[in-house]
């Protein structure tokens, strides 16, 4: 359980603890609070001194139920979904609380997706300058998540293309479980992207809704990026399904070849078995048994039959 508060003043970032968090609505001060917990229910206890609306403390305990951001008094609350390939449950959520000049992020300790975001915060603050605000921080945060997930999607596409190379000759080295794992990852990606797109279709801040505000075009940009990612995942899924179908056809062809070979062997040995079975009978009156060249004649017949079927 850890709480870190970043105080952004005129392009500079000061790091402190939650005790430094002070939503005094000064226009020149922006607060970014990072709450890391083992379980989301612990976040309510940490944030009790901040005096948030009561509903938010309840919402924090139930992630994924508030994908659309909603206003509760002077606070906006919502969840941002993201994909965590290392977690047992691959679909995770960031709890987001936004006030006029403060942004609070609640997430689990196991999540490493925000590490680079906080590391780059000083550069972000310096670059943004006077444009820095809670809405801008939220935009940069979501952009960071999309960028990281975009890299992961690209790596999956590269792996699929690697499997595709000379597939007809190397398909035997591919395990069916690889296709199942890829499909599961892409399915989870699709679910996350759908949730993110749904969230951003309803801008989480009043200033973002204002068409005259520059933040409006920022969130439109995020929606466009999400569309590109969704198309990329869809294309990768189509390619993977095509490879899987081709893989199944190759396996079926290999199985058919084996079956054909066994059929030929069976076609050869059935008449041979019939002939040898007949002359293996213990009847007294079998004239061929007393014939001097009967054994050699029978061998010749067997060879002839085999030659005809081969």
CSV table of C-alpha atoms in Angstrom, one decimal:
chain,number,residue,atom,x,y,z
A,1,UNK,CA,0.0,0.0,0.0
A,2,UNK,CA,1.6,3.2,-1.2
A,3,UNK,CA,0.4,6.8,-1.9
A,4,UNK,CA,2.5,9.3,-3.7
A,5,UNK,CA,1.4,12.9,-4.5
A,6,UNK,CA,3.0,15.0,-7.3
A,7,UNK,CA,2.6,18.7,-7.1
A,8,UNK,CA,3.0,20.5,-10.4
A,9,UNK,CA,3.7,24.2,-10.3
A,10,UNK,CA,4.8,26.2,-13.4
A,11,UNK,CA,6.4,23.3,-15.2
A,12,UNK,CA,8.1,21.8,-12.1
A,13,UNK,CA,7.2,18.6,-10.3
A,14,UNK,CA,7.5,18.1,-6.6
A,15,UNK,CA,7.0,14.6,-5.1
A,16,UNK,CA,5.5,14.1,-1.7
A,17,UNK,CA,3.1,12.0,0.3
A,18,UNK,CA,-0.7,12.1,0.5
A,19,UNK,CA,-0.4,14.6,3.4
A,20,UNK,CA,0.7,17.2,0.8
A,21,UNK,CA,-2.4,16.8,-1.2
A,22,UNK,CA,-4.4,19.9,-0.9
A,23,UNK,CA,-7.3,20.7,-3.4
A,24,UNK,CA,-7.3,24.4,-2.6
A,25,UNK,CA,-8.3,25.1,-6.2
A,26,UNK,CA,-5.3,27.4,-6.9
A,27,UNK,CA,-5.2,27.7,-10.7
A,28,UNK,CA,-1.4,27.6,-10.8
A,29,UNK,CA,-1.1,24.3,-8.8
A,30,UNK,CA,-2.0,20.8,-10.3
A,31,UNK,CA,-2.0,17.7,-8.1
A,32,UNK,CA,-1.5,14.1,-9.3
A,33,UNK,CA,-2.0,11.4,-6.7
A,34,UNK,CA,-0.9,7.8,-7.3
A,35,UNK,CA,-2.5,5.3,-5.0
A,36,UNK,CA,-1.1,1.7,-5.2
A,37,UNK,CA,-2.9,-1.0,-3.2
A,38,UNK,CA,-3.0,-4.8,-3.0
A,39,UNK,CA,-6.8,-4.7,-3.1
A,40,UNK,CA,-9.0,-1.8,-4.3
A,41,UNK,CA,-10.9,-1.7,-1.1
A,42,UNK,CA,-7.8,-0.4,0.6
A,43,UNK,CA,-7.9,2.8,-1.5
A,44,UNK,CA,-11.0,4.0,0.3
A,45,UNK,CA,-9.2,3.9,3.6
A,46,UNK,CA,-6.2,5.8,2.2
A,47,UNK,CA,-8.3,8.5,0.6
A,48,UNK,CA,-10.5,9.1,3.6
A,49,UNK,CA,-8.6,12.4,4.6
A,50,UNK,CA,-9.2,13.8,1.1
A,51,UNK,CA,-12.9,14.2,1.9
A,52,UNK,CA,-14.3,12.9,-1.4
A,53,UNK,CA,-18.1,12.3,-2.0
A,54,UNK,CA,-19.3,9.2,-0.2
A,55,UNK,CA,-20.3,7.4,-3.5
A,56,UNK,CA,-16.7,7.5,-4.8
A,57,UNK,CA,-15.4,5.5,-1.8
A,58,UNK,CA,-18.0,2.9,-2.6
A,59,UNK,CA,-17.2,2.9,-6.4
A,60,UNK,CA,-13.5,2.4,-5.7
A,61,UNK,CA,-14.3,-1.0,-4.2
A,62,UNK,CA,-16.2,-2.2,-7.3
A,63,UNK,CA,-13.9,-1.7,-10.3
A,64,UNK,CA,-15.2,-2.2,-13.9
A,65,UNK,CA,-18.8,-1.1,-13.0
A,66,UNK,CA,-18.3,2.5,-13.9
A,67,UNK,CA,-16.7,2.6,-17.3
A,68,UNK,CA,-18.5,5.8,-18.2
A,69,UNK,CA,-17.3,8.8,-16.2
A,70,UNK,CA,-19.9,10.5,-14.1
A,71,UNK,CA,-19.9,13.6,-12.0
A,72,UNK,CA,-20.6,13.3,-8.3
A,73,UNK,CA,-20.7,16.8,-6.8
A,74,UNK,CA,-17.5,18.5,-8.1
A,75,UNK,CA,-15.7,15.2,-8.8
A,76,UNK,CA,-15.7,13.0,-11.9
A,77,UNK,CA,-15.2,9.3,-11.4
A,78,UNK,CA,-14.7,6.5,-13.8
A,79,UNK,CA,-12.6,3.4,-14.7
A,80,UNK,CA,-10.0,3.1,-17.5
A,81,UNK,CA,-9.6,-0.5,-18.7
A,82,UNK,CA,-6.2,-1.8,-19.8
A,83,UNK,CA,-4.6,-5.1,-20.7
A,84,UNK,CA,-2.2,-6.8,-18.3
A,85,UNK,CA,-0.6,-9.9,-19.9
A,86,UNK,CA,1.2,-10.8,-16.6
A,87,UNK,CA,-1.8,-10.7,-14.4
A,88,UNK,CA,-4.1,-13.7,-13.6
A,89,UNK,CA,-7.0,-11.6,-14.7
A,90,UNK,CA,-5.7,-10.0,-17.9
A,91,UNK,CA,-8.3,-7.1,-17.9
A,92,UNK,CA,-7.5,-4.6,-15.2
A,93,UNK,CA,-8.9,-1.1,-14.4
A,94,UNK,CA,-7.5,2.2,-13.2
A,95,UNK,CA,-9.8,4.1,-10.9
A,96,UNK,CA,-9.7,7.7,-11.9
A,97,UNK,CA,-10.9,10.6,-9.7
A,98,UNK,CA,-10.7,14.1,-11.2
A,99,UNK,CA,-11.4,17.4,-9.7
A,100,UNK,CA,-10.8,20.9,-11.2
A,101,UNK,CA,-7.0,20.8,-10.4
A,102,UNK,CA,-6.4,17.3,-9.2
A,103,UNK,CA,-6.2,13.8,-10.7
A,104,UNK,CA,-6.1,10.7,-8.5
A,105,UNK,CA,-5.2,7.3,-9.9
A,106,UNK,CA,-5.9,4.1,-8.0
A,107,UNK,CA,-4.4,0.9,-9.2
A,108,UNK,CA,-2.9,-2.4,-7.9
A,109,UNK,CA,0.7,-2.8,-6.9
A,110,UNK,CA,1.3,-5.5,-9.5
A,111,UNK,CA,0.6,-3.1,-12.4
A,112,UNK,CA,3.7,-1.7,-14.0
A,113,UNK,CA,2.1,0.2,-16.8
A,114,UNK,CA,2.3,3.6,-15.0
A,115,UNK,CA,6.0,3.4,-14.2
A,116,UNK,CA,7.2,5.2,-17.4
A,117,UNK,CA,4.3,7.7,-17.1
A,118,UNK,CA,5.4,8.9,-13.7
A,119,UNK,CA,9.1,8.9,-14.7
A,120,UNK,CA,8.3,11.2,-17.7
A,121,UNK,CA,6.1,13.5,-15.6
A,122,UNK,CA,8.7,16.3,-15.3
A,123,UNK,CA,9.2,16.4,-19.0
A,124,UNK,CA,5.4,16.4,-19.6
A,125,UNK,CA,5.0,19.3,-17.1
A,126,UNK,CA,7.8,21.3,-18.7
A,127,UNK,CA,6.5,20.7,-22.2
A,128,UNK,CA,2.8,21.4,-21.4
A,129,UNK,CA,3.6,24.7,-19.5
A,130,UNK,CA,0.5,26.7,-19.0
A,131,UNK,CA,-1.7,24.1,-20.7
A,132,UNK,CA,-1.1,21.7,-17.8
A,133,UNK,CA,-4.3,20.8,-16.1
A,134,UNK,CA,-6.1,17.7,-14.7
A,135,UNK,CA,-7.8,17.1,-18.0
A,136,UNK,CA,-4.5,17.3,-19.9
A,137,UNK,CA,-2.9,14.9,-17.4
A,138,UNK,CA,-5.8,12.4,-18.0
A,139,UNK,CA,-5.2,12.8,-21.7
A,140,UNK,CA,-1.5,12.1,-21.4
A,141,UNK,CA,-2.2,9.1,-19.1
A,142,UNK,CA,-4.6,7.5,-21.5
A,143,UNK,CA,-2.3,8.3,-24.4
A,144,UNK,CA,0.5,6.5,-22.5
A,145,UNK,CA,-1.7,3.4,-22.0
A,146,UNK,CA,-2.7,3.3,-25.7
A,147,UNK,CA,1.0,3.7,-26.7
A,148,UNK,CA,2.1,0.8,-24.5
A,149,UNK,CA,-0.7,-1.4,-25.6
A,150,UNK,CA,0.0,-0.4,-29.2
A,151,UNK,CA,3.6,-1.7,-28.8
A,152,UNK,CA,2.2,-5.0,-27.4
A,153,UNK,CA,-0.2,-5.4,-30.3
A,154,UNK,CA,2.6,-4.7,-32.8
A,155,UNK,CA,4.7,-7.4,-31.1
A,156,UNK,CA,1.8,-9.9,-31.5
A,157,UNK,CA,1.5,-9.0,-35.2
A,158,UNK,CA,5.2,-9.6,-35.6
A,159,UNK,CA,4.9,-13.0,-34.0
A,160,UNK,CA,2.0,-13.9,-36.2
A,161,UNK,CA,4.0,-12.8,-39.3
A,162,UNK,CA,6.9,-14.9,-38.0
A,163,UNK,CA,4.7,-17.9,-37.8
A,164,UNK,CA,3.5,-17.2,-41.3
A,165,UNK,CA,7.0,-17.3,-42.9
A,166,UNK,CA,7.5,-20.6,-44.7
A,167,UNK,CA,4.5,-21.9,-42.8
A,168,UNK,CA,4.0,-24.9,-45.2
A,169,UNK,CA,7.4,-26.3,-44.3
A,170,UNK,CA,7.5,-25.4,-40.6
A,171,UNK,CA,3.9,-25.9,-39.5
A,172,UNK,CA,4.8,-29.1,-37.6
A,173,UNK,CA,6.9,-27.0,-35.2
A,174,UNK,CA,3.8,-25.0,-34.3
A,175,UNK,CA,1.7,-26.2,-31.3
A,176,UNK,CA,-2.1,-25.8,-31.3
A,177,UNK,CA,-1.8,-24.2,-27.9
A,178,UNK,CA,0.0,-21.3,-29.5
A,179,UNK,CA,-3.0,-20.4,-31.6
A,180,UNK,CA,-5.3,-20.7,-28.6
A,181,UNK,CA,-3.0,-18.4,-26.5
A,182,UNK,CA,-2.8,-15.8,-29.4
A,183,UNK,CA,-6.6,-15.8,-29.9
A,184,UNK,CA,-7.2,-15.4,-26.1
A,185,UNK,CA,-4.8,-12.4,-26.0
A,186,UNK,CA,-6.4,-10.8,-29.0
A,187,UNK,CA,-9.9,-11.4,-27.6
A,188,UNK,CA,-8.9,-9.7,-24.3
A,189,UNK,CA,-7.4,-6.8,-26.3
A,190,UNK,CA,-10.6,-6.4,-28.1
A,191,UNK,CA,-12.6,-6.3,-24.9
A,192,UNK,CA,-10.3,-3.7,-23.4
A,193,UNK,CA,-10.3,-1.5,-26.5
A,194,UNK,CA,-14.1,-1.7,-26.6
A,195,UNK,CA,-14.3,-0.6,-23.0
A,196,UNK,CA,-11.8,2.2,-23.5
A,197,UNK,CA,-13.6,3.4,-26.6
A,198,UNK,CA,-16.9,3.4,-24.7
A,199,UNK,CA,-15.3,5.5,-21.9
A,200,UNK,CA,-13.8,8.1,-24.2
A,201,UNK,CA,-17.0,8.4,-26.2
A,202,UNK,CA,-18.4,10.2,-23.1
A,203,UNK,CA,-15.7,12.8,-22.2
A,204,UNK,CA,-14.9,12.6,-18.5
A,205,UNK,CA,-14.5,16.3,-17.9
A,206,UNK,CA,-16.8,19.3,-18.5
A,207,UNK,CA,-13.9,21.1,-20.1
A,208,UNK,CA,-13.5,18.3,-22.6
A,209,UNK,CA,-17.1,18.5,-23.6
A,210,UNK,CA,-16.8,22.2,-24.4
A,211,UNK,CA,-16.2,22.3,-28.2
A,212,UNK,CA,-14.2,25.6,-27.8
A,213,UNK,CA,-11.7,24.0,-25.5
A,214,UNK,CA,-8.5,22.5,-26.8
A,215,UNK,CA,-9.0,19.5,-24.6
A,216,UNK,CA,-11.9,18.4,-26.8
A,217,UNK,CA,-9.6,17.7,-29.8
A,218,UNK,CA,-7.2,15.9,-27.5
A,219,UNK,CA,-9.9,13.4,-26.6
A,220,UNK,CA,-11.0,13.1,-30.2
A,221,UNK,CA,-7.4,12.2,-31.0
A,222,UNK,CA,-7.5,9.4,-28.4
A,223,UNK,CA,-10.7,8.1,-30.1
A,224,UNK,CA,-8.9,8.1,-33.4
A,225,UNK,CA,-5.9,6.2,-32.0
A,226,UNK,CA,-8.3,3.7,-30.4
A,227,UNK,CA,-9.9,3.1,-33.8
A,228,UNK,CA,-6.5,2.5,-35.3
A,229,UNK,CA,-5.7,0.0,-32.6
A,230,UNK,CA,-9.0,-1.8,-33.0
A,231,UNK,CA,-8.4,-2.1,-36.7
A,232,UNK,CA,-4.9,-3.4,-36.1
A,233,UNK,CA,-6.3,-6.1,-33.7
A,234,UNK,CA,-9.0,-7.0,-36.1
A,235,UNK,CA,-6.5,-7.4,-38.9
A,236,UNK,CA,-4.3,-9.5,-36.7
A,237,UNK,CA,-7.2,-11.7,-35.7
A,238,UNK,CA,-8.2,-12.3,-39.3
A,239,UNK,CA,-4.6,-13.2,-40.2
A,240,UNK,CA,-4.3,-15.5,-37.2
A,241,UNK,CA,-7.6,-17.2,-38.0
A,242,UNK,CA,-6.5,-17.7,-41.6
A,243,UNK,CA,-3.2,-19.3,-40.4
A,244,UNK,CA,-5.1,-21.5,-38.0
A,245,UNK,CA,-7.4,-22.7,-40.8
A,246,UNK,CA,-4.4,-23.3,-43.1
A,247,UNK,CA,-2.8,-25.2,-40.2
A,248,UNK,CA,-5.8,-27.4,-39.8
A,249,UNK,CA,-5.9,-28.1,-43.5
A,250,UNK,CA,-2.2,-29.1,-43.5
A,251,UNK,CA,-2.8,-31.5,-40.6
A,252,UNK,CA,-5.8,-32.9,-42.3
A,253,UNK,CA,-3.8,-33.4,-45.5
A,254,UNK,CA,-1.1,-35.2,-43.5
A,255,UNK,CA,-3.7,-37.4,-41.8
A,256,UNK,CA,-5.3,-38.2,-45.2
A,257,UNK,CA,-1.9,-39.2,-46.6
A,258,UNK,CA,-1.3,-41.6,-43.7
A,259,UNK,CA,-4.9,-43.0,-44.1
A,260,UNK,CA,-4.3,-43.5,-47.9
A,261,UNK,CA,-1.1,-45.3,-47.2
A,262,UNK,CA,-2.8,-47.6,-44.7
A,263,UNK,CA,-5.6,-48.2,-47.2
A,264,UNK,CA,-3.2,-49.3,-49.9
A,265,UNK,CA,-1.4,-51.6,-47.4
A,266,UNK,CA,-4.8,-53.1,-46.4
A,267,UNK,CA,-5.8,-53.5,-50.1
A,268,UNK,CA,-2.6,-55.5,-50.7
A,269,UNK,CA,-2.7,-57.7,-47.7
A,270,UNK,CA,-6.5,-58.5,-47.6
A,271,UNK,CA,-6.3,-60.8,-50.7
A,272,UNK,CA,-3.0,-62.2,-49.5
A,273,UNK,CA,-4.5,-63.0,-46.2
A,274,UNK,CA,-7.5,-64.6,-47.9
A,275,UNK,CA,-5.3,-66.9,-50.0
A,276,UNK,CA,-3.0,-67.9,-47.1
A,277,UNK,CA,-6.1,-68.4,-45.0
A,278,UNK,CA,-7.6,-70.8,-47.4
A,279,UNK,CA,-4.4,-72.9,-47.7
A,280,UNK,CA,-4.0,-72.8,-44.0
A,281,UNK,CA,-7.2,-74.9,-43.5
A,282,UNK,CA,-6.7,-78.5,-42.2
A,283,UNK,CA,-8.9,-80.3,-44.8
A,284,UNK,CA,-7.8,-83.7,-45.9
A,285,UNK,CA,-8.8,-83.3,-49.6
A,286,UNK,CA,-6.7,-80.4,-50.7
A,287,UNK,CA,-5.0,-81.5,-53.9
A,288,UNK,CA,-2.6,-78.6,-54.1
A,289,UNK,CA,-0.9,-79.7,-50.8
A,290,UNK,CA,0.4,-82.8,-52.5
A,291,UNK,CA,1.6,-80.9,-55.6
A,292,UNK,CA,5.4,-80.7,-55.8
A,293,UNK,CA,5.5,-77.1,-57.1
A,294,UNK,CA,2.4,-76.0,-55.1
A,295,UNK,CA,4.4,-73.9,-52.6
A,296,UNK,CA,6.3,-72.0,-55.3
A,297,UNK,CA,3.1,-71.5,-57.3
A,298,UNK,CA,1.3,-70.0,-54.4
A,299,UNK,CA,4.3,-67.6,-53.7
A,300,UNK,CA,4.1,-66.5,-57.3
A,301,UNK,CA,0.4,-65.9,-57.0
A,302,UNK,CA,0.9,-63.8,-53.9
A,303,UNK,CA,3.7,-61.8,-55.6
A,304,UNK,CA,1.4,-61.3,-58.6
A,305,UNK,CA,-1.5,-60.0,-56.5
A,306,UNK,CA,0.8,-57.6,-54.6
A,307,UNK,CA,2.2,-56.3,-57.9
A,308,UNK,CA,-1.3,-55.6,-59.3
A,309,UNK,CA,-2.3,-53.5,-56.2
A,310,UNK,CA,0.9,-51.6,-55.9
